[in-house]
Coordinates of C-alpha atoms and ligand atoms in Angstrom, one line a residue:
M1 CA -0.1 13.8 -22.5
I2 CA -1.4 15.1 -19.3
P3 CA 0.8 15.2 -16.3
V4 CA -0.8 12.8 -13.4
V5 CA 0.5 12.7 -9.7
V6 CA -0.2 9.4 -8.0
G7 CA 0.3 8.8 -4.2
L8 CA 1.6 5.9 -2.7
G9 CA 1.4 5.0 1.3
S10 CA 1.9 1.7 3.1
N11 CA 2.4 0.8 6.8
I12 CA 2.4 -3.3 6.5
D13 CA 6.1 -4.2 5.4
P14 CA 6.0 -0.6 3.9
E15 CA 9.6 -1.0 2.3
R16 CA 8.9 -3.8 0.5
H17 CA 5.3 -3.1 -0.6
L18 CA 6.3 0.7 -1.8
A19 CA 9.3 -0.9 -3.8
A20 CA 7.0 -3.4 -5.5
A21 CA 4.3 -0.9 -6.3
L22 CA 7.0 1.4 -8.0
R23 CA 8.1 -1.6 -10.0
R24 CA 4.7 -2.3 -11.2
L25 CA 3.7 1.2 -12.0
R26 CA 7.1 1.5 -13.9
N27 CA 6.6 -1.7 -15.9
H28 CA 2.8 -0.7 -16.9
P29 CA 2.6 -0.5 -20.4
D30 CA 0.1 2.4 -20.3
L31 CA 2.1 4.7 -17.9
G32 CA 5.2 6.3 -18.2
V33 CA 6.6 7.3 -15.0
V34 CA 8.8 10.3 -15.0
A35 CA 9.7 11.2 -11.6
T36 CA 9.4 9.3 -8.3
S37 CA 9.5 11.4 -4.8
R38 CA 11.7 10.7 -2.0
I39 CA 10.3 8.8 0.7
Y40 CA 8.4 10.1 3.9
R41 CA 7.8 8.7 7.2
S42 CA 4.4 9.8 9.0
K43 CA 2.1 9.0 11.7
P44 CA -1.2 7.4 10.9
V45 CA -3.9 10.0 10.8
G46 CA -6.5 9.3 13.3
A47 CA -5.4 5.9 14.2
P48 CA -2.9 6.0 17.3
G49 CA -1.1 2.8 18.0
T50 CA -1.0 1.5 14.2
P51 CA 2.5 1.7 12.8
D52 CA 3.9 4.4 10.8
F53 CA 3.3 4.9 7.2
L54 CA 5.9 5.5 4.5
N55 CA 4.5 7.8 1.9
A56 CA 5.9 8.6 -1.6
A57 CA 4.5 10.0 -4.9
V58 CA 5.0 9.6 -8.8
L59 CA 4.6 11.9 -11.8
V60 CA 3.3 9.6 -14.7
R61 CA 2.2 10.6 -18.2
T62 CA -0.5 8.6 -19.5
D63 CA -3.3 8.7 -21.8
L64 CA -5.6 6.8 -19.8
S65 CA -8.6 8.3 -18.3
P66 CA -9.2 8.9 -14.4
P67 CA -11.3 5.8 -14.1
E68 CA -9.4 3.8 -16.2
L69 CA -6.1 5.0 -14.4
R70 CA -7.8 4.2 -11.0
R71 CA -8.9 1.0 -12.0
V72 CA -5.0 0.1 -12.9
L73 CA -4.0 1.4 -9.4
R74 CA -6.9 -0.8 -7.7
G75 CA -5.3 -3.9 -9.6
I76 CA -2.0 -3.2 -8.5
E77 CA -3.2 -2.9 -4.9
A78 CA -5.0 -6.1 -5.0
D79 CA -1.9 -7.9 -6.4
L80 CA 0.1 -6.4 -3.3
G81 CA -2.6 -8.1 -1.2
R82 CA -4.6 -5.0 -0.2
I83 CA -8.2 -5.7 0.9
R84 CA -10.3 -2.7 1.3
G85 CA -12.4 -3.0 4.3
P86 CA -15.1 -0.9 6.1
D87 CA -12.4 0.8 8.4
P88 CA -10.4 3.8 6.7
N89 CA -7.7 3.7 9.0
A90 CA -6.9 -0.2 9.0
P91 CA -3.4 -1.0 8.4
R92 CA -2.6 -1.5 4.7
T93 CA -0.1 -3.2 2.5
I94 CA -0.4 -0.5 -0.1
D95 CA -2.7 2.8 -0.9
L96 CA -2.5 3.9 -4.4
D97 CA -4.0 7.0 -4.9
L98 CA -4.9 9.3 -8.0
L99 CA -3.9 12.8 -6.6
L100 CA -4.1 14.9 -9.4
H101 CA -5.1 14.7 -13.3
G102 CA -3.9 17.6 -15.0
D103 CA -6.1 20.7 -14.4
L104 CA -9.1 18.3 -14.1
V105 CA -11.6 19.0 -11.3
E106 CA -14.6 16.5 -11.3
D107 CA -16.5 14.4 -9.0
F108 CA -16.8 11.0 -10.0
G109 CA -19.5 10.0 -7.4
G110 CA -17.7 8.8 -4.2
W111 CA -14.3 10.0 -5.3
E112 CA -13.0 13.1 -6.7
V113 CA -10.1 14.5 -8.8
P114 CA -7.9 16.3 -7.4
D115 CA -8.0 14.0 -4.3
P116 CA -9.2 16.1 -1.3
N117 CA -6.4 14.7 0.9
L118 CA -3.7 16.2 -1.3
A119 CA -5.0 20.0 -0.3
R120 CA -5.2 18.2 3.4
H121 CA -2.4 16.2 4.7
P122 CA 1.4 17.1 4.6
H123 CA 2.1 13.2 3.8
V124 CA 0.2 13.7 0.6
A125 CA 1.2 17.1 -0.3
L126 CA 5.1 16.6 0.5
P127 CA 5.7 13.6 -2.0
A128 CA 3.6 15.4 -4.5
A129 CA 5.7 18.5 -4.6
D130 CA 8.8 16.6 -4.9
V131 CA 7.8 15.3 -8.4
A132 CA 5.7 18.1 -9.9
P133 CA 6.6 21.3 -7.7
E134 CA 5.5 23.7 -10.4
L135 CA 2.4 21.9 -11.2
R136 CA -0.6 24.0 -10.2
H137 CA -3.6 22.6 -7.9
P138 CA -6.6 23.4 -10.0
I139 CA -8.8 24.2 -7.1
E140 CA -6.2 26.0 -4.6
G141 CA -4.5 28.1 -7.5
T142 CA -1.1 27.6 -5.9
T143 CA 1.9 25.4 -7.1
L144 CA 2.3 21.9 -5.3
E145 CA 5.5 23.2 -3.9
E146 CA 3.6 26.3 -2.2
L147 CA 0.7 23.7 -1.2
A148 CA 3.2 21.5 0.6
R149 CA 5.1 24.3 2.2
R150 CA 1.8 25.7 3.7
L151 CA 0.7 22.1 5.1
D152 CA 4.2 21.2 6.3
D153 CA 3.9 20.9 10.0
G154 CA 7.1 19.1 10.8
S155 CA 5.1 15.9 11.2
V156 CA 6.2 14.2 8.0
I157 CA 9.9 13.2 7.7
P158 CA 11.8 12.8 4.5
M159 CA 13.7 9.8 5.1
G160 CA 16.9 11.4 3.7
V161 CA 16.8 8.6 0.6
S162 CA 17.7 6.0 3.2
T163 CA 16.6 4.1 6.3
N164 CA 19.9 5.0 8.0
P165 CA 21.1 8.4 8.7
D166 CA 22.0 9.7 5.4
P167 CA 25.5 11.7 5.5
F168 CA 24.2 13.4 2.4
E169 CA 20.9 15.4 2.7
A170 CA 18.5 14.5 0.1
A171 CA 18.2 18.5 -0.2
D172 CA 21.7 18.5 -2.1
F173 CA 20.5 16.7 -4.8
D174 CA 17.3 18.3 -5.2
D175 CA 18.1 19.2 -9.0
V176 CA 17.8 15.3 -9.5
R177 CA 14.2 14.7 -9.5
D178 CA 14.0 11.3 -10.5
Y179 CA 14.2 8.6 -7.5
A180 CA 14.2 5.2 -8.9
A181 CA 14.1 3.4 -5.6
P182 CA 15.0 5.9 -2.8
V183 CA 16.3 3.5 -0.2
I184 CA 18.7 2.0 -2.5
E185 CA 19.9 5.1 -3.8
G186 CA 20.3 6.4 -0.1
S187 CA 22.4 3.2 0.4
I188 CA 24.4 3.5 -3.0
R189 CA 25.2 7.2 -1.9
S190 CA 26.4 6.1 1.4
L191 CA 28.5 3.3 -0.4
L192 CA 30.1 5.6 -2.3
A193 CA 31.2 7.9 0.4
E194 CA 32.4 4.7 2.4
L195 CA 34.7 4.2 -0.5
G196 CA 36.4 7.4 -0.5
E197 CA 34.3 8.8 -3.3
D198 CA 32.5 12.4 -3.4
P199 CA 28.9 11.2 -4.2
K200 CA 28.2 14.9 -5.3
R201 CA 30.9 15.2 -8.0
E202 CA 29.6 15.2 -11.4
G203 CA 30.2 11.8 -12.6
L204 CA 28.6 10.5 -9.8
R205 CA 25.6 12.7 -9.1
R206 CA 23.2 10.5 -10.9
T207 CA 24.9 7.2 -10.4
P208 CA 22.9 6.1 -7.5
L209 CA 19.8 6.3 -9.8
R210 CA 21.4 4.4 -12.4
V211 CA 22.5 1.6 -10.2
A212 CA 19.1 1.2 -8.7
K213 CA 17.3 1.2 -12.2
A214 CA 20.4 -1.3 -13.4
L215 CA 19.8 -3.4 -10.4
E216 CA 15.9 -3.3 -10.8
F217 CA 16.3 -4.7 -14.1
L218 CA 18.8 -7.5 -13.1
T219 CA 16.6 -8.6 -10.4
S220 CA 13.4 -8.3 -12.3
G221 CA 13.1 -12.1 -12.1
Y222 CA 11.6 -11.7 -8.3
D223 CA 8.5 -10.1 -9.7
A224 CA 8.0 -12.8 -12.4
T225 CA 6.4 -16.0 -12.3
V226 CA 6.9 -18.8 -14.6
A227 CA 3.3 -19.1 -15.1
E228 CA 3.1 -15.5 -16.3
V229 CA 6.0 -16.0 -18.6
V230 CA 4.7 -19.4 -20.2
N231 CA 1.2 -17.8 -20.5
D232 CA -0.5 -20.7 -21.9
A233 CA 2.2 -21.6 -24.5
V234 CA 2.1 -25.2 -23.5
F235 CA 0.4 -27.4 -26.3
D236 CA -0.9 -30.8 -26.5
A237 CA 1.2 -32.7 -28.9
E238 CA 0.0 -36.4 -28.9
G239 CA 2.7 -38.6 -29.8
A240 CA 5.8 -36.3 -29.8
E241 CA 8.3 -38.2 -27.8
E242 CA 11.5 -37.0 -29.5
M243 CA 13.9 -34.9 -27.3
V244 CA 13.6 -31.3 -27.4
L245 CA 16.7 -29.4 -27.2
V246 CA 17.4 -25.7 -27.1
K247 CA 21.1 -24.7 -26.7
N248 CA 23.1 -21.8 -26.6
I249 CA 20.6 -19.6 -24.4
E250 CA 22.5 -16.6 -23.2
Y251 CA 22.0 -15.7 -19.8
Y252 CA 23.3 -13.1 -17.3
S253 CA 22.9 -13.4 -13.5
L254 CA 24.3 -12.1 -10.1
C255 CA 26.3 -14.4 -7.5
E256 CA 24.6 -13.8 -4.3
H257 CA 27.7 -14.0 -2.6
H258 CA 29.4 -11.1 -4.2
L259 CA 26.6 -9.2 -6.3
L260 CA 29.1 -9.6 -9.3
P261 CA 27.9 -11.0 -12.7
F262 CA 28.1 -14.7 -14.0
F263 CA 27.1 -15.2 -16.9
G264 CA 27.2 -17.9 -20.2
K265 CA 24.8 -20.2 -21.9
A266 CA 22.4 -22.8 -20.9
A267 CA 21.2 -25.9 -22.8
V268 CA 17.8 -27.1 -21.9
A269 CA 16.2 -30.5 -23.1
Y270 CA 13.3 -32.4 -22.5
L271 CA 11.4 -35.7 -23.7
P272 CA 7.7 -34.8 -24.0
K273 CA 4.9 -36.9 -22.7
G274 CA 2.1 -35.3 -24.5
K275 CA 2.8 -31.9 -23.9
I276 CA 5.5 -29.3 -25.5
I277 CA 6.1 -25.4 -25.0
G278 CA 7.0 -23.1 -27.3
L279 CA 10.8 -22.5 -27.6
S280 CA 11.4 -19.0 -27.0
K281 CA 9.4 -19.6 -23.6
I282 CA 12.4 -21.9 -22.6
A283 CA 14.8 -18.7 -22.6
R284 CA 12.3 -16.7 -20.9
I285 CA 12.1 -19.5 -17.9
V286 CA 16.0 -19.1 -17.7
D287 CA 15.6 -15.2 -17.4
V288 CA 13.0 -15.6 -14.9
F289 CA 15.5 -17.4 -12.7
A290 CA 18.8 -15.8 -13.8
R291 CA 17.5 -12.3 -12.7
R292 CA 17.8 -12.6 -9.3
L293 CA 20.7 -13.3 -7.0
Q294 CA 21.8 -16.6 -7.4
V295 CA 24.3 -19.4 -7.4
Q296 CA 24.8 -21.3 -10.4
E297 CA 23.6 -24.9 -8.9
R298 CA 20.5 -23.6 -7.6
L299 CA 19.7 -21.4 -11.1
T300 CA 20.2 -25.0 -13.0
N301 CA 17.9 -26.9 -10.5
Q302 CA 15.1 -24.1 -10.7
I303 CA 14.9 -24.3 -14.5
A304 CA 14.9 -28.2 -14.3
D305 CA 12.3 -28.1 -11.8
A306 CA 10.0 -25.6 -13.5
L307 CA 10.0 -27.3 -16.7
T308 CA 9.4 -30.7 -15.1
E309 CA 6.3 -29.0 -13.4
I310 CA 4.7 -27.3 -16.4
L311 CA 5.4 -30.1 -18.5
D312 CA 5.4 -33.3 -16.6
P313 CA 7.9 -34.7 -19.4
H314 CA 9.5 -38.2 -19.2
G315 CA 12.6 -36.0 -18.3
V316 CA 14.2 -32.8 -18.1
A317 CA 18.1 -31.8 -18.7
V318 CA 19.8 -28.7 -17.9
V319 CA 23.4 -27.8 -18.5
I320 CA 24.9 -24.6 -17.8
E321 CA 28.3 -23.0 -18.3
G322 CA 29.0 -19.8 -16.5
R323 CA 32.0 -17.4 -16.2
H324 CA 32.1 -15.8 -12.7
L325 CA 33.5 -12.3 -12.6
C326 CA 34.0 -12.8 -8.6
M327 CA 36.6 -15.6 -9.5
M328 CA 38.0 -14.0 -12.9
M329 CA 38.5 -10.5 -11.5
R330 CA 40.1 -11.4 -8.4
G331 CA 42.5 -14.1 -10.0
V332 CA 40.9 -17.0 -8.1
Q333 CA 40.3 -18.8 -11.4
K334 CA 42.0 -19.2 -14.7
Q335 CA 40.5 -16.4 -16.8
D336 CA 39.3 -18.7 -19.6
S337 CA 37.8 -21.5 -17.5
A338 CA 33.9 -21.8 -16.9
M339 CA 32.0 -23.7 -14.5
V340 CA 29.7 -26.3 -15.5
T341 CA 26.6 -27.3 -13.7
S342 CA 24.0 -29.7 -14.7
A343 CA 20.5 -31.1 -13.4
M344 CA 18.8 -34.2 -15.1
R345 CA 15.3 -35.3 -14.0
G346 CA 13.5 -38.5 -15.1
T347 CA 14.8 -40.3 -18.0
F348 CA 17.8 -38.3 -18.3
K349 CA 18.8 -39.4 -14.8
E350 CA 17.7 -42.9 -15.0
D351 CA 19.1 -43.9 -18.5
A352 CA 22.5 -43.4 -19.3
R353 CA 21.9 -43.6 -23.0
T354 CA 19.6 -40.7 -23.1
R355 CA 21.8 -38.9 -20.8
S356 CA 24.8 -39.4 -23.3
E357 CA 22.6 -38.5 -26.2
F358 CA 21.9 -35.2 -24.7
L359 CA 25.4 -34.4 -23.8
D360 CA 26.7 -35.4 -27.1
L361 CA 24.1 -32.8 -28.8
V362 CA 25.2 -30.1 -26.2
R363 CA 28.9 -30.7 -26.8
D364 CA 28.5 -30.2 -30.7
Ligands
ZN1 ZN1 30.6 -14.7 -6.1

C-alpha cells in the first residue's frame, strides 16, 4: 500500500474537532492510520484577528485513489460541520487535506497532489515531518524532515503534546512516532510524573499512547448514535404482542466520578406495538451508552428511553446490575455485592402483573 499523508487543521473549538476527526480517520474501514503527529499551534495565514489554528497530520495506508480519499475527507469535514465557502481564510471547524500520496505528482484540475501548501507553510510541513520524516517530497526532492527544517521559522509551535506546559518535551519521545490523541497523552505523561513515576522509564514510555487508545475505545459511545447502530433493523410485526426479553447482556462502563470501571449484566424487555428490533441491536444500544462516562442510573434510563423512542412500544423495562471498582477496590462496599437499578416505562410501570412477570423472568 502507498503511504499517504493527510493534514488536519482547525480554529473553531480546535481540540474537540481535531480529536473527532482523528477518531473518524482511525475508524474508517478503508484507512489504516499508522502514525499521528504532535499538535502545532499556528497563526492564521492572511487573516489577522481570527483565532489561532491547531494543526496535525496523520500517515495512513490505503488503497483508495486520491479522488476517492478526497471524497472520504470531505465527508468527514461535512460530518464535523465544515462549510466550504468562498472565503479561503474563514475560520473552520476542520480542514482535512491530502498532502502527499506516495510519489504521485498530478494535477486533478483545481487541486494537486502533492498539496502545494506542503512545500510552502511550516504549519503544514512540520506535522507532516512528524509522521513521515524519511518520506521524499516528489517535487522538492528532499525528505519531509529536511523540508520542515527549511520552512521552520519559529512561528509554529508544537504543543508539547499538552495544552499545559509539558515537563517532558515531546522531543524526548521522538522515537514514539505514534500519537493517538496528543492532548490526552500529554496529560497522562504529566499525571505519571505527579504520581512520582518516571514517564521515560521503559515500561511507561508507551503508556500514554496505550491509555489514550484505551480511553478512545471505552468512550467511543460519544461518537455513536442509536440511529446508526440500529441502522434500519426495526421491522413491522403486526400482531406481535408478547414480551421480548434479552438478558445477560454484558456491559463495561466507566463511572464518571472516579473514571474507574463498573460492569455487569443488563436485562432489557419490551412489549411491542407493531414494531420489533433485531435482538443483537439491543446489546449494541447498551454499548452506545455504556461506552461513555456514566452513572448506572442514567445508563439504565438512557437505554429505556432509546428503545421507547425507536419502537414506540407498549412498554420498556431495563434492569442493570453493576459492580463498581471505585467501591470494591476502596473497600467501601462488600466485594461481592452488586448495585441494581431499573427503569420501567409504559405497561411495565403501570401494570404490576407485567412488571412482576418481567422480574421473575430476569431472576431465573
Ligand atoms: Zn465511582
